[in-house]
Amino acid sequence: MTGDIDRVRIGNASGFYGDRFSAVREMLTGGELDYLTGDYLAELTMLILGRDRLKDPEAGYAKTFLRQMQECLGLAVERGVKIVTNAGGLNPAGLAARLTDLAASLDVDVAISYIDGDNLIERADEFGFDNPVSANAYLGAFGIKAALDAGADVVVTGRVTDASLTVGPAASYFGWGPEDLDALAGAVVAGHIIECGAQATGGNYAFFTELDMSRPLGFPIAEVAADGSSVITKHADTGGGVTVGTVTAQLLYEITGPRYLNPDVTARMDSVHLVQDGTDRVAVSGVRGEAPPRNLKVSLNRLAGFRNEMDLILTGLDIEAKAQLVAGQLQSALENPPAELTFTLARIDHPDADTEEAASAVLRCVARDTDPTRVGRELSSAVVGLALASYPGFAATTPPTAASPYGIYEAGYVDAEAVTHRVNHSDGSVEEIPPSPMRTDVLPPLPAHDSSAGPVEFGPTVSAPLGRIAGARSGDKGGGANVGVWVRSAQEFAWLDAYLDTALLRKLLPEAADLEIHRHRLPNLYALNFVIDGLLGRGVADNVRFDPQAKGLGEWLRSRVVEIPQSFVDDLR
């Protein structure tokens, strides 16, 4: 290993299945590392892998990782970097076997272990799960620790929490046990920061114009200390940047309230302190840990039916009337109408436009049914059949297509005692990892913050987009969405906290007007986090919303015009 006894360097080279292929090599050659992690799994990915495995029982893992290892496994061993990845997906044993064959063909001496036991699909009836395609419990980090303690060079997992990919190496390096809650919580926070790859180094960042975006963004590194504190950084001579802002943005990504539950510890997000510690270095400290929950979360995906969609272009005058005409014609033309037929009109047209595209709107038609024949060629043919018999300027951007299956995600929960967390060591031995002895059903209550602190005077105001002073990061949480909003000073946060309550958020985001919204304060980060229940229906794969993963929700919020104190706007000049 290249690290010293005080700090271990854990890099991440993948934030999702499909991330930059070259990142593994870039991370291995760009500077010193002790461990390299790769996160390939998401709720939607588990559904995709589940469908793959229905077709081929030997599939179910992230094939990209295998190709990356063909290129870089020898390099990792040469540089003394251990690999930890959840690319095993629904078939960690299969990926480990393929990696073993690959290592032999490359003549690379490497010890490969894999973690399983998360896959509960064969026990779905026992737990009362409703016919899922996949059912995977989120395991913790101590299986990874055990594999590394036993000398593994590569650890392949199935569904573990994203942060566990970082917690496991840190726990192994420093010898942490289940009782080291503050250290574990610090590593969970570090893992959450780096798990989404370049999102921590400027990717999808509200204030991207302040960073060097002219080169490919570097991937993040967490330098974790023995007490769980860390410094987030990246390799030199890479694009992007690591600032308090970029780290704050990622901390707010896809979380709920101040408590961030993991199988090994509950991390208190309201205890996190961030300090700029030099160029592209942010120190993370003060993280408090509490007992983990008794139950494990379970990722449940199941096929919900079939869908088809067509996009129609409406140009010029009478857009609303044109949309109404073609929607009515299509409904009348379908002899066997689908169970759900949804029309969404996106008014992206401009009056008196100087290009045809700028004068056009888009009407999106989405059909869903459990019977594929009702949303297949009949729908596409009905749309095409109106080409010469509907509104003036009729045009479609999608060709006739067959129906495609779609799924829905749900969260389930099972007692950790009911799940066998298993380490399959490289020597063939098997070790079972017991649940944390620190688990609890009850944590001390947190103060409620459902509304703002009340009116505060900040002097004259000016009408301006919220994003002039505030950043935001948003994402999907099953059928809900979160949007974290942060500012950059204590005074700005005092204003934001007093000003942006749930009532105002409903006005600024009318799509959420009738939905339940939870508001959480994170004063140490100068941030508020809102969780909007039901915004995404039954989840990403099922949702027909324009932005099905709510990735742009925060940017929409930033674009809304509000009354900002004049002094804050003046400070930007």
Coordinates of C-alpha atoms in Angstrom, one line a residue, residues 8-573:
V8 CA -5.7 6.0 3.7
R9 CA -6.4 7.1 0.1
I10 CA -9.7 5.7 -1.4
G11 CA -10.6 6.7 -4.9
N12 CA -13.7 6.1 -6.9
A13 CA -13.8 5.5 -10.6
S14 CA -17.5 5.0 -11.3
G15 CA -20.7 6.6 -10.2
F16 CA -23.1 4.5 -12.3
Y17 CA -23.2 1.7 -14.9
G18 CA -22.1 3.6 -18.0
D19 CA -19.7 6.1 -16.4
R20 CA -16.5 7.1 -18.1
F21 CA -14.8 3.9 -19.1
S22 CA -11.3 5.3 -18.9
A23 CA -11.7 6.5 -15.3
V24 CA -10.2 3.3 -13.9
R25 CA -6.9 3.7 -15.8
E26 CA -6.9 7.5 -15.1
M27 CA -7.3 6.9 -11.4
L28 CA -4.6 4.2 -11.3
T29 CA -2.0 6.2 -13.2
G30 CA -2.9 9.7 -12.0
G31 CA -1.4 9.5 -8.5
E32 CA -1.2 7.4 -5.4
L33 CA -4.1 5.3 -4.1
D34 CA -4.5 2.5 -1.6
Y35 CA -8.0 1.4 -2.8
L36 CA -10.1 2.1 -5.9
T37 CA -13.8 1.7 -5.7
G38 CA -16.5 1.5 -8.4
D39 CA -20.2 2.1 -7.9
Y40 CA -22.2 0.6 -10.7
L41 CA -25.6 0.1 -9.1
A42 CA -28.7 2.2 -8.9
E43 CA -32.4 1.4 -8.4
L44 CA -33.0 1.4 -12.2
T45 CA -29.8 -0.6 -12.8
M46 CA -31.0 -3.4 -10.5
L47 CA -34.2 -3.6 -12.7
I48 CA -32.1 -3.7 -15.9
L49 CA -29.8 -6.4 -14.4
G50 CA -32.9 -8.3 -13.2
R51 CA -34.3 -8.3 -16.7
D52 CA -31.0 -9.5 -18.1
R53 CA -30.8 -12.4 -15.7
L54 CA -34.4 -13.5 -16.7
K55 CA -33.0 -14.0 -20.2
D56 CA -29.6 -15.4 -19.1
P57 CA -29.0 -16.8 -15.6
E58 CA -25.3 -16.3 -16.2
A59 CA -25.8 -12.6 -16.5
G60 CA -26.7 -10.0 -13.9
Y61 CA -23.4 -8.2 -13.3
A62 CA -21.9 -5.0 -14.8
K63 CA -20.0 -6.2 -17.9
T64 CA -18.2 -2.9 -18.2
F65 CA -16.2 -3.6 -15.1
L66 CA -14.9 -6.9 -16.5
R67 CA -13.7 -5.0 -19.6
Q68 CA -12.1 -2.4 -17.4
M69 CA -10.3 -5.1 -15.5
Q70 CA -9.0 -6.7 -18.7
E71 CA -7.2 -3.4 -19.3
C72 CA -6.3 -2.5 -15.8
L73 CA -6.2 -5.5 -13.4
G74 CA -2.4 -6.0 -13.9
L75 CA -1.9 -2.3 -13.4
A76 CA -3.8 -2.3 -10.1
V77 CA -1.7 -5.2 -8.8
E78 CA 1.5 -3.6 -10.0
R79 CA 0.7 -0.4 -8.1
G80 CA -0.5 -2.1 -5.0
V81 CA -4.1 -0.8 -5.3
K82 CA -6.9 -3.0 -4.0
I83 CA -10.2 -2.9 -5.9
V84 CA -13.7 -2.9 -4.2
T85 CA -16.8 -2.8 -6.4
N86 CA -20.5 -3.5 -6.3
A87 CA -20.3 -4.5 -10.0
G88 CA -21.4 -8.0 -9.0
G89 CA -25.0 -6.7 -9.1
L90 CA -27.3 -9.7 -9.0
N91 CA -24.5 -12.2 -9.7
P92 CA -21.4 -11.5 -7.7
A93 CA -20.3 -15.1 -7.8
G94 CA -20.5 -15.1 -11.6
L95 CA -18.4 -11.9 -11.9
A96 CA -15.9 -13.2 -9.5
A97 CA -15.5 -16.4 -11.6
R98 CA -15.1 -14.4 -14.7
L99 CA -12.5 -12.2 -13.0
T100 CA -10.6 -15.3 -11.9
D101 CA -10.5 -16.6 -15.5
L102 CA -9.4 -13.2 -16.7
A103 CA -6.6 -13.0 -14.1
A104 CA -5.4 -16.5 -15.2
S105 CA -5.4 -15.4 -18.9
L106 CA -3.4 -12.3 -18.0
D107 CA -1.0 -14.2 -15.8
V108 CA -1.8 -11.9 -12.9
D109 CA -1.6 -13.3 -9.4
V110 CA -4.6 -11.8 -7.6
A111 CA -6.8 -12.9 -4.7
I112 CA -10.5 -12.4 -5.5
S113 CA -13.3 -12.5 -2.9
Y114 CA -17.0 -11.9 -3.3
I115 CA -19.8 -10.9 -1.0
D116 CA -23.3 -12.3 -1.3
G117 CA -26.4 -13.0 0.7
D118 CA -28.1 -9.8 -0.3
N119 CA -30.2 -11.5 -2.9
L120 CA -33.6 -12.4 -1.4
I121 CA -35.5 -13.3 -4.6
E122 CA -35.9 -16.9 -3.6
R123 CA -37.4 -15.8 -0.3
A124 CA -39.7 -13.2 -1.7
D125 CA -42.8 -15.1 -0.5
E126 CA -41.4 -15.5 3.0
F127 CA -41.0 -11.7 3.4
G128 CA -44.3 -10.9 1.7
F129 CA -42.7 -9.3 -1.4
D130 CA -45.1 -9.1 -4.3
N131 CA -43.6 -11.0 -7.3
P132 CA -40.4 -8.9 -7.7
V133 CA -37.9 -9.3 -10.5
S134 CA -35.2 -8.5 -8.0
A135 CA -35.1 -8.2 -4.2
N136 CA -31.8 -7.2 -2.7
A137 CA -31.0 -6.2 0.8
Y138 CA -28.6 -3.3 1.3
L139 CA -25.6 -4.9 3.2
G140 CA -23.0 -3.0 5.2
A141 CA -19.3 -2.7 5.1
F142 CA -18.0 -5.4 7.4
G143 CA -18.1 -8.2 4.8
I144 CA -15.8 -6.0 2.7
K145 CA -13.6 -5.5 5.7
A146 CA -13.4 -9.2 6.4
A147 CA -12.4 -10.0 2.8
L148 CA -9.7 -7.3 2.8
D149 CA -8.5 -8.4 6.3
A150 CA -8.0 -11.9 4.8
G151 CA -5.8 -10.6 2.0
A152 CA -8.2 -10.0 -0.9
D153 CA -6.9 -7.9 -3.7
V154 CA -10.3 -7.5 -5.4
V155 CA -13.6 -7.6 -3.6
V156 CA -16.8 -8.0 -5.6
T157 CA -20.1 -7.3 -4.0
G158 CA -23.8 -7.4 -4.8
R159 CA -26.1 -4.8 -3.3
V160 CA -24.3 -3.0 -0.5
T161 CA -25.0 0.6 0.4
D162 CA -23.0 2.9 -1.8
A163 CA -21.0 4.3 1.1
S164 CA -20.0 0.8 2.2
L165 CA -17.5 0.6 -0.7
T166 CA -15.5 3.3 1.2
V167 CA -16.3 2.3 4.8
G168 CA -15.1 -1.3 4.2
P169 CA -11.6 -0.3 3.2
A170 CA -11.3 2.3 5.9
A171 CA -12.5 -0.1 8.6
S172 CA -10.0 -2.7 7.4
Y173 CA -7.1 -0.2 7.2
F174 CA -7.7 1.1 10.7
G175 CA -9.2 -1.9 12.4
W176 CA -12.5 -0.3 13.3
G177 CA -15.2 -2.4 15.0
P178 CA -19.0 -2.0 15.1
E179 CA -18.7 0.1 18.2
D180 CA -16.6 2.8 16.5
L181 CA -19.7 4.8 15.5
D182 CA -18.2 8.2 14.9
A183 CA -15.4 6.9 12.8
L184 CA -17.8 4.7 10.8
A185 CA -20.1 7.7 10.3
G186 CA -17.3 9.8 9.1
A187 CA -16.4 7.2 6.5
V188 CA -20.1 6.9 5.5
V189 CA -20.1 10.7 4.8
A190 CA -16.8 10.4 2.8
G191 CA -18.3 7.5 0.9
H192 CA -21.4 9.4 0.1
I193 CA -19.3 12.3 -1.2
I194 CA -17.2 10.2 -3.6
E195 CA -19.8 7.5 -4.6
C196 CA -21.2 9.5 -7.5
G197 CA -17.8 10.0 -9.2
A198 CA -17.3 13.4 -10.7
Q199 CA -20.4 14.9 -9.1
A200 CA -18.0 15.7 -6.2
T201 CA -15.5 17.4 -8.5
G202 CA -17.7 19.8 -10.4
G203 CA -20.1 17.5 -12.3
N204 CA -23.7 18.7 -12.4
Y205 CA -22.6 21.6 -10.2
A206 CA -24.7 24.7 -10.0
F207 CA -21.8 27.2 -10.1
F208 CA -19.9 25.2 -12.8
T209 CA -18.7 28.5 -14.5
E210 CA -16.4 29.0 -11.5
L211 CA -14.5 25.8 -12.3
D212 CA -12.1 24.5 -15.0
M213 CA -14.6 22.5 -17.1
S214 CA -12.4 22.5 -20.2
R215 CA -10.8 19.2 -19.4
P216 CA -12.3 15.8 -18.4
L217 CA -13.2 16.1 -14.7
G218 CA -11.1 14.2 -12.3
F219 CA -12.7 11.6 -10.2
P220 CA -12.8 12.0 -6.4
I221 CA -10.5 10.7 -3.7
A222 CA -11.2 10.5 0.1
E223 CA -8.2 10.6 2.3
V224 CA -9.7 9.0 5.4
A225 CA -8.1 9.4 8.8
A226 CA -8.2 7.0 11.8
D227 CA -11.0 9.0 13.5
G228 CA -13.2 9.0 10.4
S229 CA -12.4 12.5 9.3
S230 CA -11.4 12.9 5.7
V231 CA -10.0 15.2 3.0
I232 CA -11.8 15.1 -0.3
T233 CA -9.5 15.7 -3.3
K234 CA -8.7 14.6 -6.8
H235 CA -5.6 13.8 -8.8
A236 CA -3.5 16.8 -10.0
D237 CA -3.9 18.1 -13.6
T238 CA -7.5 17.0 -14.0
G239 CA -10.5 19.1 -14.8
G240 CA -13.2 20.3 -12.4
G241 CA -12.4 21.3 -8.8
V242 CA -13.0 20.2 -5.2
T243 CA -14.5 23.0 -3.2
V244 CA -16.7 23.4 -0.2
G245 CA -19.5 24.0 -2.8
T246 CA -18.9 20.9 -4.9
V247 CA -18.7 18.8 -1.7
T248 CA -21.8 20.4 -0.2
A249 CA -23.7 19.7 -3.5
Q250 CA -22.9 16.0 -3.3
L251 CA -23.7 15.8 0.4
L252 CA -27.2 17.0 -0.4
Y253 CA -27.7 14.5 -3.2
E254 CA -30.5 12.0 -2.7
I255 CA -30.7 12.3 1.1
T256 CA -33.7 12.8 3.3
G257 CA -33.2 14.3 6.8
P258 CA -30.4 14.9 9.2
R259 CA -30.0 11.2 9.8
Y260 CA -28.4 9.1 7.0
L261 CA -29.1 5.5 7.8
N262 CA -26.7 2.7 6.9
P263 CA -26.5 -0.9 8.1
D264 CA -23.4 -0.2 10.3
V265 CA -24.1 3.3 11.6
T266 CA -26.5 6.2 11.4
A267 CA -24.5 9.3 10.2
R268 CA -25.7 12.7 11.4
M269 CA -25.5 14.9 8.4
D270 CA -26.3 17.9 10.5
S271 CA -22.9 17.4 12.3
V272 CA -20.7 17.6 9.2
H273 CA -18.2 20.5 9.0
L274 CA -16.5 21.5 5.8
V275 CA -13.4 23.6 5.4
Q276 CA -11.4 24.4 2.3
D277 CA -8.0 22.9 3.0
G278 CA -6.0 24.2 0.0
T279 CA -6.5 23.9 -3.7
D280 CA -8.8 21.0 -4.6
R281 CA -8.9 19.9 -1.0
V282 CA -11.9 20.0 1.4
A283 CA -11.6 18.8 5.0
V284 CA -14.6 16.9 6.4
S285 CA -14.8 16.6 10.1
G286 CA -17.1 16.5 13.2
V287 CA -19.3 13.7 11.9
R288 CA -21.3 12.1 14.7
G289 CA -22.5 8.5 14.5
E290 CA -25.5 6.9 16.1
A291 CA -26.6 3.3 16.3
P292 CA -27.7 1.7 13.0
P293 CA -31.4 0.7 12.4
R294 CA -32.4 -2.9 13.2
N295 CA -33.8 -3.5 9.7
L296 CA -32.1 -3.6 6.4
K297 CA -33.6 -1.7 3.4
V298 CA -34.4 -4.0 0.5
S299 CA -34.4 -2.8 -3.1
L300 CA -37.5 -4.3 -4.8
N301 CA -38.0 -4.1 -8.6
R302 CA -40.8 -5.7 -10.5
L303 CA -42.2 -5.6 -14.0
A304 CA -45.3 -3.4 -14.0
G305 CA -46.4 -3.7 -17.7
F306 CA -45.5 -2.3 -21.1
R307 CA -45.3 1.1 -22.5
N308 CA -44.9 3.0 -25.8
E309 CA -44.5 6.7 -26.6
M310 CA -44.6 9.1 -29.5
D311 CA -43.5 12.7 -29.7
L312 CA -45.3 15.1 -32.0
I313 CA -44.1 18.5 -33.1
L314 CA -46.7 21.4 -33.0
T315 CA -45.5 24.6 -34.8
G316 CA -46.7 28.2 -34.9
L317 CA -50.2 29.3 -33.9
D318 CA -53.0 27.6 -32.0
I319 CA -50.7 25.2 -30.1
E320 CA -53.3 24.3 -27.5
A321 CA -56.0 23.6 -30.0
K322 CA -53.7 21.5 -32.2
A323 CA -52.8 19.4 -29.1
Q324 CA -56.4 19.0 -28.2
L325 CA -57.3 18.0 -31.8
V326 CA -54.7 15.3 -32.2
A327 CA -55.2 13.8 -28.7
G328 CA -58.9 13.4 -29.4
Q329 CA -58.3 11.9 -32.8
L330 CA -55.8 9.4 -31.4
Q331 CA -58.1 8.3 -28.6
S332 CA -60.9 7.8 -31.1
A333 CA -58.7 5.8 -33.5
L334 CA -57.6 3.2 -30.9
E335 CA -59.9 0.1 -31.1
N336 CA -58.4 -1.4 -28.0
P337 CA -57.3 1.7 -26.0
P338 CA -54.5 1.1 -23.3
A339 CA -55.2 1.3 -19.6
E340 CA -53.3 4.6 -19.4
L341 CA -52.9 7.2 -22.2
T342 CA -51.1 10.3 -21.1
F343 CA -50.5 13.5 -23.1
T344 CA -48.0 16.1 -22.0
L345 CA -47.6 19.4 -23.9
A346 CA -44.2 21.1 -23.5
R347 CA -44.6 24.7 -24.5
I348 CA -41.1 25.4 -25.6
D349 CA -42.3 27.6 -28.5
H350 CA -41.7 31.3 -28.7
P351 CA -43.9 33.9 -30.3
D352 CA -42.7 35.5 -33.5
A353 CA -39.8 33.1 -33.5
D354 CA -36.9 33.6 -35.9
T355 CA -36.4 29.8 -36.4
E356 CA -38.9 27.0 -37.0
E357 CA -37.6 25.1 -34.0
A358 CA -38.1 28.0 -31.7
A359 CA -41.7 28.3 -32.9
S360 CA -42.5 24.7 -32.0
A361 CA -43.8 22.8 -29.0
V362 CA -43.7 19.1 -28.2
L363 CA -46.7 16.9 -27.5
R364 CA -45.6 13.7 -25.8
C365 CA -48.0 10.7 -25.8
V366 CA -47.3 7.8 -23.5
A367 CA -49.3 4.6 -23.3
R368 CA -49.1 1.9 -20.6
D369 CA -50.8 -1.4 -20.1
T370 CA -50.2 -4.9 -18.8
D371 CA -51.1 -6.2 -22.3
P372 CA -48.3 -5.4 -24.8
T373 CA -50.6 -5.6 -27.8
R374 CA -52.5 -2.5 -26.5
V375 CA -49.4 -0.3 -26.5
G376 CA -47.5 -1.8 -29.5
R377 CA -47.8 -1.3 -33.2
E378 CA -51.5 -0.4 -32.9
L379 CA -50.6 2.8 -31.1
S380 CA -47.7 3.7 -33.4
S381 CA -49.8 3.0 -36.5
A382 CA -52.7 5.1 -35.2
V383 CA -50.4 8.0 -34.7
V384 CA -48.9 7.6 -38.2
G385 CA -52.3 7.2 -39.7
L386 CA -53.2 10.7 -38.6
A387 CA -50.2 12.2 -40.6
L388 CA -52.4 13.7 -43.4
A389 CA -55.6 14.0 -41.4
S390 CA -54.8 16.1 -38.3
Y391 CA -53.4 19.5 -37.4
P392 CA -51.5 21.7 -39.9
G393 CA -47.8 21.0 -39.8
F394 CA -48.2 17.4 -38.4
A395 CA -44.7 15.9 -37.6
A396 CA -43.5 13.1 -35.4
T397 CA -39.9 12.7 -34.1
T398 CA -40.3 9.0 -33.0
P399 CA -40.7 6.2 -35.5
P400 CA -43.3 3.4 -35.0
T401 CA -42.1 1.0 -32.3
A402 CA -43.1 -2.1 -30.5
A403 CA -44.0 -2.0 -26.8
S404 CA -41.3 -2.2 -24.2
P405 CA -41.5 -3.5 -20.7
Y406 CA -41.1 -1.2 -17.7
G407 CA -40.7 -1.7 -14.0
I408 CA -41.3 -0.1 -10.7
Y409 CA -39.1 0.3 -7.7
E410 CA -40.2 -0.1 -4.1
A411 CA -38.3 -0.2 -0.8
G412 CA -38.9 -3.1 1.6
Y413 CA -37.5 -3.8 5.0
V414 CA -36.4 -6.9 6.8
D415 CA -34.7 -7.6 10.1
A416 CA -30.9 -7.9 9.5
E417 CA -31.0 -11.1 11.5
A418 CA -33.0 -12.7 8.7
V419 CA -30.3 -11.9 6.1
T420 CA -27.1 -14.0 5.7
H421 CA -24.3 -11.6 4.9
R422 CA -21.6 -13.9 3.5
V423 CA -18.0 -13.5 2.5
N424 CA -16.7 -16.0 0.0
H425 CA -12.9 -15.8 0.4
S426 CA -10.4 -16.4 -2.4
D427 CA -9.2 -19.6 -0.7
G428 CA -12.7 -21.1 -0.9
S429 CA -13.7 -20.6 2.7
V430 CA -17.0 -18.9 3.6
E431 CA -17.5 -16.5 6.5
E432 CA -20.8 -15.1 7.8
I433 CA -20.9 -11.6 9.0
P434 CA -23.3 -11.0 11.9
P435 CA -25.4 -7.8 12.0
S436 CA -24.2 -4.9 14.0
P437 CA -24.6 -5.5 17.7
M438 CA -25.2 -1.7 18.0
R439 CA -28.6 -1.9 16.2
T440 CA -31.6 -0.2 17.7
D441 CA -35.2 0.5 17.1
V442 CA -35.2 3.9 18.8
L443 CA -33.0 7.0 18.3
P444 CA -33.4 10.2 20.3
P445 CA -35.9 12.5 18.7
L446 CA -34.7 15.3 16.4
P447 CA -36.2 18.8 16.6
A448 CA -38.9 19.3 14.0
H449 CA -38.2 21.9 11.3
D450 CA -41.3 21.9 9.1
S451 CA -41.4 25.6 8.7
S452 CA -38.9 28.4 8.5
A453 CA -37.5 30.3 11.5
G454 CA -39.9 33.3 10.9
P455 CA -39.5 36.8 9.5
V456 CA -36.1 38.4 9.6
E457 CA -35.2 41.8 8.2
F458 CA -32.4 42.0 5.7
G459 CA -33.1 45.4 4.2
P460 CA -34.4 46.2 0.7
T461 CA -34.9 43.4 -1.8
V462 CA -34.5 42.9 -5.5
S463 CA -36.4 40.5 -7.8
A464 CA -33.9 38.0 -9.1
P465 CA -33.6 34.2 -9.7
L466 CA -32.9 32.3 -6.5
G467 CA -29.9 30.8 -8.2
R468 CA -28.1 34.1 -8.2
I469 CA -27.0 33.3 -4.6
A470 CA -28.1 29.7 -4.0
G471 CA -26.9 26.4 -5.4
A472 CA -29.1 23.3 -5.6
R473 CA -28.8 19.6 -6.2
S474 CA -31.7 17.3 -6.8
G475 CA -32.4 13.6 -7.5
D476 CA -34.8 10.7 -7.2
K477 CA -35.7 8.8 -4.0
G478 CA -38.0 6.0 -5.3
G479 CA -41.3 7.7 -6.1
G480 CA -40.2 10.9 -4.3
A481 CA -37.5 13.5 -5.1
N482 CA -35.2 15.6 -3.0
V483 CA -33.9 19.0 -3.7
G484 CA -31.1 20.4 -1.5
V485 CA -30.5 24.2 -1.5
W486 CA -27.5 25.8 -0.1
V487 CA -25.9 29.3 0.2
R488 CA -22.3 30.3 1.0
S489 CA -22.5 32.4 4.2
A490 CA -24.1 32.3 7.6
Q491 CA -26.0 35.6 6.9
E492 CA -27.4 34.2 3.6
F493 CA -28.4 31.0 5.4
A494 CA -30.3 33.0 8.0
W495 CA -32.2 34.6 5.2
L496 CA -32.8 31.3 3.3
D497 CA -33.9 29.6 6.4
A498 CA -36.4 32.3 7.2
Y499 CA -37.6 32.8 3.6
L500 CA -37.8 29.4 1.9
D501 CA -40.5 27.4 3.6
T502 CA -42.7 24.6 2.2
A503 CA -45.4 27.1 1.3
L504 CA -43.1 29.1 -0.9
L505 CA -41.6 25.9 -2.4
R506 CA -45.1 24.9 -3.5
K507 CA -45.5 28.2 -5.2
L508 CA -42.1 28.1 -6.9
L509 CA -42.6 24.4 -7.9
P510 CA -46.3 24.1 -8.9
E511 CA -45.9 20.5 -9.8
A512 CA -45.4 19.8 -6.1
A513 CA -48.4 22.0 -5.0
D514 CA -50.6 19.1 -3.8
L515 CA -47.8 16.8 -2.6
E516 CA -46.4 16.2 0.8
I517 CA -43.1 18.0 1.4
H518 CA -40.7 17.5 4.2
R519 CA -38.2 20.3 5.1
H520 CA -34.9 19.6 6.8
R521 CA -32.3 22.1 8.1
L522 CA -28.6 21.5 7.8
P523 CA -27.1 24.7 9.3
N524 CA -23.5 23.5 9.2
L525 CA -23.8 23.2 5.5
Y526 CA -25.8 26.4 5.1
A527 CA -28.4 24.2 3.5
L528 CA -32.0 23.2 3.5
N529 CA -33.2 19.8 2.1
F530 CA -36.7 19.2 0.8
V531 CA -38.1 15.8 0.1
I532 CA -41.2 15.8 -2.1
D533 CA -43.2 12.6 -1.8
G534 CA -44.9 11.2 -4.9
L535 CA -43.4 13.6 -7.5
L536 CA -42.0 10.7 -9.5
G537 CA -45.1 8.5 -9.2
R538 CA -43.9 4.9 -8.8
G539 CA -40.3 5.6 -9.6
V540 CA -37.9 6.3 -12.4
A541 CA -38.8 3.4 -14.8
D542 CA -42.5 4.0 -14.4
N543 CA -42.5 7.8 -14.5
V544 CA -43.5 9.7 -17.6
R545 CA -42.5 13.1 -16.2
F546 CA -40.4 15.2 -18.4
D547 CA -37.4 14.8 -16.0
P548 CA -38.1 11.3 -14.6
Q549 CA -35.2 11.3 -12.2
A550 CA -35.7 14.9 -10.9
K551 CA -32.1 15.7 -11.9
G552 CA -33.1 19.2 -13.2
L553 CA -35.6 19.9 -10.4
G554 CA -33.0 22.0 -8.4
E555 CA -32.1 24.0 -11.5
W556 CA -35.7 24.7 -12.1
L557 CA -36.0 26.0 -8.6
R558 CA -32.8 28.2 -9.0
S559 CA -34.4 29.8 -12.1
R560 CA -37.5 31.0 -10.2
V561 CA -37.6 34.7 -9.4
V562 CA -37.8 35.6 -5.8
E563 CA -37.1 38.6 -3.6
I564 CA -33.5 38.5 -2.6
P565 CA -31.9 41.1 -0.2
Q566 CA -30.2 43.8 -2.3
S567 CA -27.0 43.5 -0.2
F568 CA -26.5 39.9 -1.2
V569 CA -26.9 40.6 -4.9
D570 CA -24.6 43.6 -4.6
D571 CA -21.9 41.4 -3.0
L572 CA -21.8 39.4 -6.3
R573 CA -20.6 42.3 -8.3

